[in-house]
Amino acid sequence: MIPATDVEDQTIAVLGFGRSGRATAAALKAGGARVIAWDDGADTRQQAEAEGWEIVDLTRDANWTGISTLITSPGIPHLYPKPHPVIERALRLGIPVDNDIGLFFRSFATEDWHRFDRIPKVIAVTGSNGKSTTTALIHHILAESGRPTQMGGNIGTGVLSLEPAEDGEVVVLELSSYQTDLARALTPDVAVFTNLTPDHLDRHGGYGGYFAAKRRLFAEGGPDRAVIGVDEIEGLYIANQLAMAPSDDRVIRVSSGQKLDGPGWSVFTRKGYLAEYRKGRQAASVDLRGIAGLPGAHNHQNACAAWAACRAIGLAPREIEAAFHTFAGLPHRSQLVAEIGGVRYVNDSKATNVDAASKALQAFDRIRWIAGGLGKDGGIADLRPHLSRVTKAYLIGHSARDFALELGDTPYEIAETMDQAVANAASEAQPGETVLLAPAAASFDQYPNFEKRGEHFTDLVRAMERGLPSA
């Protein structure tokens, strides 16, 4: 745990008492603060009270006397579509509102650091797609190279549940727009922007607000180095705003699919090859095509971002390349589950929207595609340019028949369930083909979340691999 600093003898309120709220409360208490807590759920309040936490009804004005700060869980709206009533009350009273990310950045550095040979660093990753894989890949590269490292934030461990840094350690954080939007302190050493596609627009008051939330990590964070994906105009804009000259190597531009020119520092992929350029000269080149844990152009973009971040803190190209080959990928994100009889089975259950499914389809050829679930507005019409890669679609869930109407000449069947889809795809697949779960839909019609959907697919495939009947 990272104890909060500069909070001794203060009364600090914590709104939302799930995993993040509990970790925040523990960090504040360890720092000497009096913690009062509130959660909208009666069961959560009762459990917290049983654990010894002081529950105070923050919906009542009389209970705000003496409170110096409100720390809110990132999932609770603070501005759009409208602020939570407790947060609005704090705003009206002039009480600072923060979240655990801001508290982390204020508390991470300690007096012990003056005895370290190498000051710890923080790499923070944000963006719409690929940030989890990029974060995990950076963490993997650091671990494989022998650097002490921890990973947390929006992936894995909550930031305040991390351990205090040791000599030379690098903490890698995935940060969502919910986290960057409100944090009052954002001071990573290296900040990474992967890309931007529409998401969470109601929470941010539109696309501009969503972009502004991501941009805060760079505009207000002031990282020593910024790694910026420039395949969208928003990334180009951030890179331009940060660079003081074309050759300013504090900004590392990354791209998947286009060569980046100019005298600055860039990392890009073309036709499966990663290239690093600095001051107009090539500094390194890596063939990504045979790396099983990084399939497809979208993962090549993640590889570029991770490469750039690790180079920014001094890792050598050979260290990074070696670690690429041992990266297994994240569950449910283009995860190679097994190869049976020359047929690959890939779990991309995280592809819950058309944009993510598009990237998955472009990563493979000769696809037996398992898709469907609770479809989103707009259907799957935007996937038509990639359907030539699909040998046959196996449609499941609530939107199976709606999806079927948009497949054109692509062969399909209504399989209804995952069990039937996997069984039918496996029985028809030929060596060299890929059975790909990339639903292009939410999971909530049949599963509680995309993880459970992906786990079901994985269990079915591994049962086949062991020669067992499907469960």
Coordinates of C-alpha atoms in Angstrom, one line a residue:
M1 CA 0.0 0.0 0.0
I2 CA 1.1 3.6 -0.7
P3 CA 0.2 5.8 2.3
A4 CA -1.2 9.2 1.4
T5 CA 1.0 12.1 2.2
D6 CA 0.1 15.6 3.5
V7 CA -3.2 14.4 4.9
E8 CA -2.4 14.1 8.6
D9 CA -5.2 15.2 11.0
Q10 CA -7.4 16.2 8.1
T11 CA -11.0 14.9 7.7
I12 CA -11.3 13.4 4.2
A13 CA -14.5 12.0 2.7
V14 CA -14.5 9.0 0.4
L15 CA -17.4 8.6 -2.0
G16 CA -17.9 5.1 -3.4
F17 CA -16.7 2.2 -1.3
G18 CA -15.9 -0.5 -3.8
R19 CA -12.4 -1.8 -4.4
S20 CA -11.0 1.7 -5.3
G21 CA -12.7 3.4 -2.4
R22 CA -11.5 0.9 0.1
A23 CA -7.9 1.2 -1.1
T24 CA -8.2 4.9 -1.0
A25 CA -9.6 4.9 2.6
A26 CA -6.8 2.6 3.7
A27 CA -4.1 4.8 2.2
L28 CA -5.6 7.9 3.8
K29 CA -5.8 6.3 7.2
A30 CA -2.2 5.1 6.9
G31 CA -1.3 8.8 6.2
G32 CA -3.0 9.9 9.4
A33 CA -6.3 11.2 8.1
R34 CA -9.7 10.8 9.6
V35 CA -11.7 9.0 6.9
I36 CA -15.4 9.2 6.6
A37 CA -17.1 7.2 3.8
W38 CA -20.4 7.2 1.9
D39 CA -21.8 4.8 -0.7
D40 CA -25.2 4.8 -2.4
G41 CA -25.6 1.1 -1.7
A42 CA -27.0 0.2 1.7
D43 CA -25.3 -3.2 1.6
T44 CA -22.0 -1.7 0.9
R45 CA -22.4 0.8 3.7
Q46 CA -23.3 -1.9 6.1
Q47 CA -20.3 -4.0 5.2
A48 CA -18.0 -1.0 5.4
E49 CA -19.4 -0.2 8.9
A50 CA -18.9 -3.8 10.0
E51 CA -15.2 -3.4 9.0
G52 CA -14.9 -0.4 11.2
W53 CA -15.1 2.4 8.7
E54 CA -17.0 5.6 9.8
I55 CA -20.1 6.0 7.6
V56 CA -21.4 9.5 7.3
D57 CA -24.5 10.5 5.2
L58 CA -22.9 13.0 2.7
T59 CA -26.3 13.8 1.2
R60 CA -27.0 16.0 4.3
D61 CA -25.5 19.4 4.5
A62 CA -24.9 19.2 8.2
N63 CA -22.4 16.5 7.8
W64 CA -19.9 18.5 5.7
T65 CA -18.5 20.5 8.5
G66 CA -14.7 20.1 8.7
I67 CA -14.3 18.1 5.5
S68 CA -11.1 19.2 3.7
T69 CA -11.3 17.0 0.5
L70 CA -13.7 14.6 -1.2
I71 CA -12.1 11.6 -2.9
T72 CA -14.5 10.0 -5.4
S73 CA -14.3 6.7 -7.2
P74 CA -13.6 7.3 -10.9
G75 CA -16.8 5.5 -12.0
I76 CA -19.0 8.1 -10.3
P77 CA -20.0 11.0 -12.7
H78 CA -18.6 14.4 -11.6
L79 CA -19.7 16.6 -14.5
Y80 CA -21.6 14.9 -17.3
P81 CA -24.3 13.8 -17.9
K82 CA -24.8 15.4 -14.5
P83 CA -22.7 15.3 -11.3
H84 CA -23.5 12.9 -8.5
P85 CA -25.4 14.9 -5.8
V86 CA -22.6 14.5 -3.3
I87 CA -20.0 15.7 -5.7
E88 CA -22.2 18.7 -6.7
R89 CA -22.5 19.5 -3.0
A90 CA -18.7 19.5 -2.6
L91 CA -18.4 21.8 -5.7
R92 CA -20.9 24.3 -4.3
L93 CA -19.1 24.3 -0.9
G94 CA -15.7 24.8 -2.5
I95 CA -14.3 21.5 -1.2
P96 CA -11.7 20.1 -3.5
V97 CA -12.7 16.9 -5.4
D98 CA -10.1 14.4 -6.4
N99 CA -9.7 10.7 -7.1
D100 CA -7.2 7.9 -6.3
I101 CA -5.0 8.7 -9.3
G102 CA -4.5 12.3 -8.1
L103 CA -3.8 11.0 -4.6
F104 CA -1.3 8.5 -5.9
F105 CA 0.7 11.1 -7.8
R106 CA 0.8 13.3 -4.8
S107 CA 2.0 10.5 -2.5
F108 CA 4.2 8.3 -4.7
A109 CA 7.6 10.0 -4.0
T110 CA 9.0 9.5 -0.5
E111 CA 11.9 10.6 1.6
D112 CA 13.6 7.2 1.0
W113 CA 14.2 8.2 -2.6
H114 CA 17.2 10.3 -1.8
R115 CA 19.1 7.1 -0.9
F116 CA 18.3 5.4 -4.2
D117 CA 20.8 5.1 -7.0
R118 CA 18.0 5.4 -9.6
I119 CA 14.9 7.4 -9.0
P120 CA 11.7 5.4 -9.6
K121 CA 9.6 6.3 -12.6
V122 CA 6.0 6.2 -13.7
I123 CA 4.8 5.3 -17.2
A124 CA 1.1 6.1 -17.8
V125 CA -0.8 4.8 -20.7
T126 CA -4.1 6.2 -22.0
G127 CA -6.2 6.0 -25.2
S128 CA -9.3 4.4 -26.5
N129 CA -8.1 1.0 -27.7
G130 CA -5.0 -1.0 -26.9
K131 CA -4.1 0.7 -23.6
S132 CA -4.4 -2.6 -21.6
T133 CA -2.2 -4.5 -24.0
T134 CA 0.3 -1.7 -24.3
T135 CA 0.5 -1.4 -20.5
A136 CA 0.9 -5.1 -20.0
L137 CA 3.5 -5.3 -22.7
I138 CA 5.6 -2.4 -21.2
H139 CA 5.4 -4.2 -17.8
H140 CA 6.5 -7.5 -19.4
I141 CA 9.4 -5.9 -21.2
L142 CA 10.6 -4.3 -18.0
A143 CA 10.3 -7.5 -16.0
E144 CA 12.1 -9.5 -18.7
S145 CA 14.9 -7.0 -18.8
G146 CA 15.4 -7.3 -15.0
R147 CA 14.0 -3.9 -14.0
P148 CA 11.9 -3.9 -10.8
T149 CA 8.3 -3.0 -12.0
Q150 CA 4.7 -2.9 -10.9
M151 CA 1.5 -2.6 -13.0
G152 CA -1.8 -1.1 -11.9
G153 CA -4.4 1.5 -12.4
N154 CA -7.3 0.5 -14.7
I155 CA -5.7 -2.9 -15.1
G156 CA -4.7 -5.3 -12.3
T157 CA -3.9 -3.6 -8.9
G158 CA -5.4 -0.3 -7.8
V159 CA -2.9 2.5 -7.7
L160 CA -2.9 2.9 -4.0
S161 CA -2.7 -0.8 -3.4
L162 CA 0.7 -0.9 -5.1
E163 CA 3.8 -1.2 -2.9
P164 CA 6.1 1.8 -2.3
A165 CA 8.7 2.0 -5.0
E166 CA 12.1 0.5 -4.6
D167 CA 15.4 1.6 -6.1
G168 CA 15.1 2.0 -9.9
E169 CA 11.5 0.7 -10.1
V170 CA 9.2 1.6 -13.0
V171 CA 5.5 1.7 -12.2
V172 CA 3.3 1.2 -15.3
L173 CA -0.3 2.5 -15.1
E174 CA -3.2 2.2 -17.4
L175 CA -5.4 5.2 -17.0
S176 CA -9.0 5.6 -18.4
S177 CA -10.6 8.8 -19.3
Y178 CA -12.6 8.6 -16.1
Q179 CA -9.4 8.6 -14.1
T180 CA -7.5 11.3 -16.0
D181 CA -10.5 13.7 -16.2
L182 CA -10.7 14.5 -12.5
A183 CA -7.2 13.7 -11.1
R184 CA -5.7 16.9 -9.6
A185 CA -2.2 15.7 -9.9
L186 CA -0.9 13.9 -13.1
T187 CA 2.9 13.8 -13.2
P188 CA 4.1 10.7 -15.0
D189 CA 7.7 10.5 -16.3
V190 CA 6.5 9.0 -19.6
A191 CA 2.9 9.4 -20.9
V192 CA 1.5 7.3 -23.8
F193 CA -1.4 8.0 -26.0
T194 CA -2.5 5.1 -28.1
N195 CA -5.4 6.3 -30.3
L196 CA -8.9 7.9 -30.0
T197 CA -12.2 6.5 -31.1
P198 CA -15.7 7.4 -29.8
D199 CA -16.4 6.0 -26.4
H200 CA -18.0 7.1 -23.1
L201 CA -19.4 10.2 -24.9
D202 CA -22.3 10.6 -22.5
R203 CA -19.9 10.7 -19.5
H204 CA -17.8 13.4 -21.2
G205 CA -20.4 15.6 -22.8
G206 CA -19.4 14.5 -26.3
Y207 CA -16.3 13.7 -28.4
G208 CA -14.6 16.9 -27.6
G209 CA -15.0 16.3 -23.8
Y210 CA -13.7 12.8 -24.2
F211 CA -10.6 14.0 -26.0
A212 CA -10.1 16.7 -23.4
A213 CA -10.1 14.1 -20.7
K214 CA -7.3 12.1 -22.4
R215 CA -5.3 15.2 -23.3
R216 CA -5.1 16.3 -19.6
L217 CA -2.4 13.6 -19.0
F218 CA -0.1 15.5 -21.4
A219 CA -1.3 19.1 -21.2
E220 CA -1.4 19.2 -17.4
G221 CA 0.9 16.3 -16.6
G222 CA 4.0 17.7 -18.2
P223 CA 5.7 14.3 -18.8
D224 CA 9.4 14.3 -19.5
R225 CA 8.6 12.3 -22.6
A226 CA 5.4 11.8 -24.5
V227 CA 4.7 8.8 -26.8
I228 CA 1.9 9.8 -29.1
G229 CA -0.1 7.7 -31.6
V230 CA -0.5 9.9 -34.6
D231 CA -2.9 7.8 -36.8
E232 CA -5.8 10.1 -35.8
I233 CA -5.9 13.9 -36.0
E234 CA -6.2 14.1 -32.2
G235 CA -2.8 12.5 -31.7
L236 CA -1.3 14.7 -34.3
Y237 CA -2.6 17.7 -32.4
I238 CA -1.3 16.6 -29.1
A239 CA 2.2 15.9 -30.6
N240 CA 2.2 19.3 -32.3
Q241 CA 1.2 21.0 -29.0
L242 CA 4.0 19.4 -27.0
A243 CA 6.9 19.7 -29.4
M244 CA 8.9 22.9 -29.5
A245 CA 10.5 22.1 -32.8
P246 CA 10.4 19.3 -35.5
S247 CA 13.5 17.7 -34.0
D248 CA 12.2 17.9 -30.3
D249 CA 12.8 14.3 -29.1
R250 CA 10.7 14.8 -26.0
V251 CA 7.9 13.7 -28.2
I252 CA 8.0 10.2 -29.8
R253 CA 5.5 9.8 -32.6
V254 CA 4.2 6.2 -33.3
S255 CA 2.1 4.8 -36.1
S256 CA 0.8 1.5 -37.5
G257 CA 0.8 1.5 -41.3
Q258 CA 2.6 4.7 -42.3
K259 CA 6.2 5.8 -42.4
L260 CA 6.8 8.8 -40.3
D261 CA 9.2 11.3 -41.8
G262 CA 11.0 14.3 -40.2
P263 CA 14.0 14.9 -38.0
G264 CA 12.3 13.9 -34.7
W265 CA 12.0 10.6 -32.9
S266 CA 9.5 8.1 -34.3
V267 CA 8.5 4.4 -34.2
F268 CA 6.2 2.9 -36.8
T269 CA 5.3 -0.3 -38.5
R270 CA 4.8 -1.1 -42.2
K271 CA 4.0 -4.6 -43.6
G272 CA 4.7 -6.2 -40.2
Y273 CA 8.1 -4.5 -39.6
L274 CA 8.8 -2.1 -36.8
A275 CA 11.3 0.7 -37.4
E276 CA 12.7 3.2 -35.0
Y277 CA 14.0 6.5 -36.5
R278 CA 15.9 9.2 -34.7
K279 CA 17.3 12.4 -36.2
G280 CA 16.5 11.1 -39.7
R281 CA 18.4 7.8 -39.3
Q282 CA 17.1 4.3 -38.6
A283 CA 18.0 3.2 -35.1
A284 CA 16.4 -0.3 -35.1
S285 CA 14.2 -2.7 -37.0
V286 CA 12.2 -5.7 -35.9
D287 CA 10.1 -8.3 -37.8
L288 CA 6.8 -8.6 -35.8
R289 CA 5.1 -11.0 -38.2
G290 CA 6.1 -14.2 -36.3
I291 CA 5.3 -12.9 -32.8
A292 CA 2.3 -14.9 -31.7
G293 CA 1.4 -12.6 -28.8
L294 CA 1.1 -9.5 -31.1
P295 CA -1.0 -10.4 -34.1
G296 CA -2.4 -7.8 -36.5
A297 CA -1.9 -4.1 -37.2
H298 CA -3.6 -3.0 -34.0
N299 CA -1.2 -5.0 -31.9
H300 CA 1.7 -3.7 -34.0
Q301 CA 0.6 -0.2 -33.0
N302 CA 0.7 -1.4 -29.3
A303 CA 4.2 -2.8 -29.9
C304 CA 5.3 0.6 -31.3
A305 CA 4.0 2.4 -28.3
A306 CA 5.6 0.0 -25.8
W307 CA 8.9 0.1 -27.7
A308 CA 8.9 3.9 -27.6
A309 CA 8.1 4.0 -23.9
C310 CA 10.8 1.5 -23.0
R311 CA 13.4 3.3 -25.2
A312 CA 12.5 6.5 -23.5
I313 CA 13.7 5.2 -20.2
G314 CA 16.8 3.7 -21.6
L315 CA 16.2 0.1 -22.6
A316 CA 18.2 -1.3 -25.5
P317 CA 16.5 -2.5 -28.7
R318 CA 17.7 -6.1 -28.2
E319 CA 16.1 -6.3 -24.7
I320 CA 12.8 -5.1 -26.0
E321 CA 12.8 -7.4 -29.1
A322 CA 13.6 -10.4 -26.9
A323 CA 10.7 -9.6 -24.6
F324 CA 8.3 -9.3 -27.5
H325 CA 8.9 -12.9 -28.3
T326 CA 7.9 -14.1 -24.8
F327 CA 4.8 -11.9 -24.5
A328 CA 1.7 -14.2 -24.3
G329 CA -0.8 -11.4 -24.8
L330 CA -3.8 -10.5 -22.5
P331 CA -6.8 -12.8 -22.0
H332 CA -9.7 -12.0 -24.3
R333 CA -7.6 -9.7 -26.5
S334 CA -6.5 -11.5 -29.7
Q335 CA -5.5 -14.3 -27.3
L336 CA -4.2 -17.5 -29.1
V337 CA -5.9 -20.2 -27.0
A338 CA -4.7 -23.3 -28.9
E339 CA -3.8 -24.7 -32.3
I340 CA -5.6 -28.0 -33.0
G341 CA -5.1 -29.9 -36.2
G342 CA -3.6 -26.9 -37.9
V343 CA -6.5 -24.6 -36.9
R344 CA -5.9 -21.6 -34.6
Y345 CA -8.5 -20.7 -32.0
V346 CA -8.3 -17.0 -31.0
N347 CA -10.3 -15.3 -28.2
D348 CA -11.0 -11.6 -28.7
S349 CA -14.0 -11.4 -26.5
K350 CA -13.0 -7.8 -25.6
A351 CA -14.0 -6.9 -29.2
T352 CA -17.3 -5.6 -28.0
N353 CA -17.8 -3.0 -30.7
V354 CA -17.4 -2.7 -34.5
D355 CA -14.1 -0.9 -34.3
A356 CA -12.4 -3.5 -32.2
A357 CA -13.9 -6.4 -34.2
S358 CA -12.7 -4.7 -37.4
K359 CA -9.1 -4.8 -36.1
A360 CA -9.5 -8.5 -35.1
L361 CA -10.8 -9.4 -38.6
Q362 CA -7.9 -7.6 -40.2
A363 CA -5.4 -9.6 -38.1
F364 CA -6.2 -13.0 -39.7
D365 CA -7.1 -14.7 -43.0
R366 CA -9.5 -17.6 -43.6
I367 CA -11.6 -16.9 -40.5
R368 CA -14.4 -18.9 -39.0
W369 CA -16.0 -16.0 -37.2
I370 CA -18.0 -16.3 -34.0
A371 CA -20.0 -13.1 -33.5
G372 CA -23.0 -11.7 -31.9
G373 CA -24.4 -10.9 -28.5
L374 CA -26.1 -7.7 -27.5
G375 CA -25.5 -5.5 -30.6
K376 CA -24.9 -1.8 -30.4
D377 CA -26.4 1.1 -32.4
G378 CA -25.4 1.1 -36.0
G379 CA -25.1 -2.7 -36.4
I380 CA -22.1 -4.2 -38.2
A381 CA -22.3 -2.6 -41.6
D382 CA -18.9 -1.0 -41.2
L383 CA -17.4 -4.5 -41.1
R384 CA -18.3 -5.2 -44.7
P385 CA -14.9 -4.3 -46.1
H386 CA -13.3 -7.0 -44.0
L387 CA -15.8 -9.8 -44.6
S388 CA -13.8 -11.2 -47.5
R389 CA -11.5 -12.6 -44.9
V390 CA -14.4 -14.6 -43.4
T391 CA -15.0 -18.1 -44.6
K392 CA -18.1 -18.5 -42.5
A393 CA -19.8 -16.7 -39.6
Y394 CA -21.4 -18.4 -36.6
L395 CA -23.8 -16.0 -35.0
I396 CA -24.9 -16.2 -31.3
G397 CA -27.0 -14.3 -28.9
H398 CA -29.7 -11.6 -29.1
S399 CA -28.4 -9.9 -32.2
A400 CA -27.6 -13.0 -34.3
R401 CA -30.4 -12.5 -36.8
D402 CA -29.8 -8.8 -37.1
F403 CA -26.2 -9.5 -37.8
A404 CA -27.1 -12.1 -40.4
L405 CA -29.0 -9.4 -42.4
E406 CA -25.8 -7.4 -42.8
L407 CA -23.4 -10.1 -43.9
G408 CA -24.3 -9.9 -47.6
D409 CA -22.9 -12.9 -49.4
T410 CA -20.8 -14.2 -46.5
P411 CA -21.9 -17.7 -45.5
Y412 CA -23.3 -17.9 -42.0
E413 CA -25.4 -19.9 -39.6
I414 CA -27.5 -19.0 -36.6
A415 CA -25.7 -21.0 -33.9
E416 CA -27.5 -19.3 -30.9
T417 CA -25.0 -20.4 -28.2
M418 CA -21.3 -20.4 -27.8
D419 CA -21.3 -24.2 -27.4
Q420 CA -22.9 -24.7 -30.7
A421 CA -20.8 -22.1 -32.5
V422 CA -17.5 -23.6 -31.3
A423 CA -18.6 -27.1 -32.1
N424 CA -19.8 -26.3 -35.6
A425 CA -16.8 -24.1 -36.4
A426 CA -14.4 -26.7 -35.2
S427 CA -16.1 -29.5 -37.2
E428 CA -15.9 -27.4 -40.4
A429 CA -12.5 -25.7 -40.0
Q430 CA -9.6 -26.7 -42.2
P431 CA -5.9 -26.5 -41.5
G432 CA -4.6 -23.0 -41.9
E433 CA -7.9 -21.4 -40.8
T434 CA -8.6 -19.4 -37.6
V435 CA -11.7 -19.8 -35.4
L436 CA -12.0 -16.3 -34.1
L437 CA -14.3 -15.0 -31.3
A438 CA -14.7 -11.3 -32.0
P439 CA -18.3 -10.6 -31.1
A440 CA -18.7 -7.0 -32.2
A441 CA -21.4 -6.9 -29.4
A442 CA -21.8 -6.6 -25.7
S443 CA -22.1 -9.8 -23.7
F444 CA -24.9 -9.0 -21.3
D445 CA -27.6 -11.0 -23.1
Q446 CA -25.8 -14.3 -22.2
Y447 CA -22.9 -13.5 -19.9
P448 CA -22.3 -11.0 -17.0
N449 CA -19.3 -9.6 -18.8
F450 CA -16.9 -10.1 -21.8
E451 CA -14.4 -11.9 -19.5
K452 CA -17.0 -14.7 -18.8
R453 CA -17.8 -15.0 -22.5
G454 CA -14.1 -15.3 -23.3
E455 CA -13.6 -17.8 -20.6
H456 CA -16.4 -20.0 -21.9
F457 CA -14.9 -20.0 -25.4
T458 CA -11.5 -20.8 -23.9
D459 CA -12.9 -23.7 -21.8
L460 CA -14.6 -25.2 -24.8
V461 CA -11.4 -25.0 -26.9
R462 CA -9.2 -26.5 -24.2
A463 CA -11.7 -29.3 -23.7
M464 CA -11.4 -30.1 -27.4
E465 CA -7.6 -29.9 -27.1
R466 CA -7.7 -32.5 -24.3
G467 CA -10.1 -34.7 -26.3
L468 CA -12.9 -34.2 -23.8
P469 CA -16.6 -33.7 -24.7
S470 CA -17.8 -30.1 -24.6
A471 CA -19.2 -29.0 -21.2

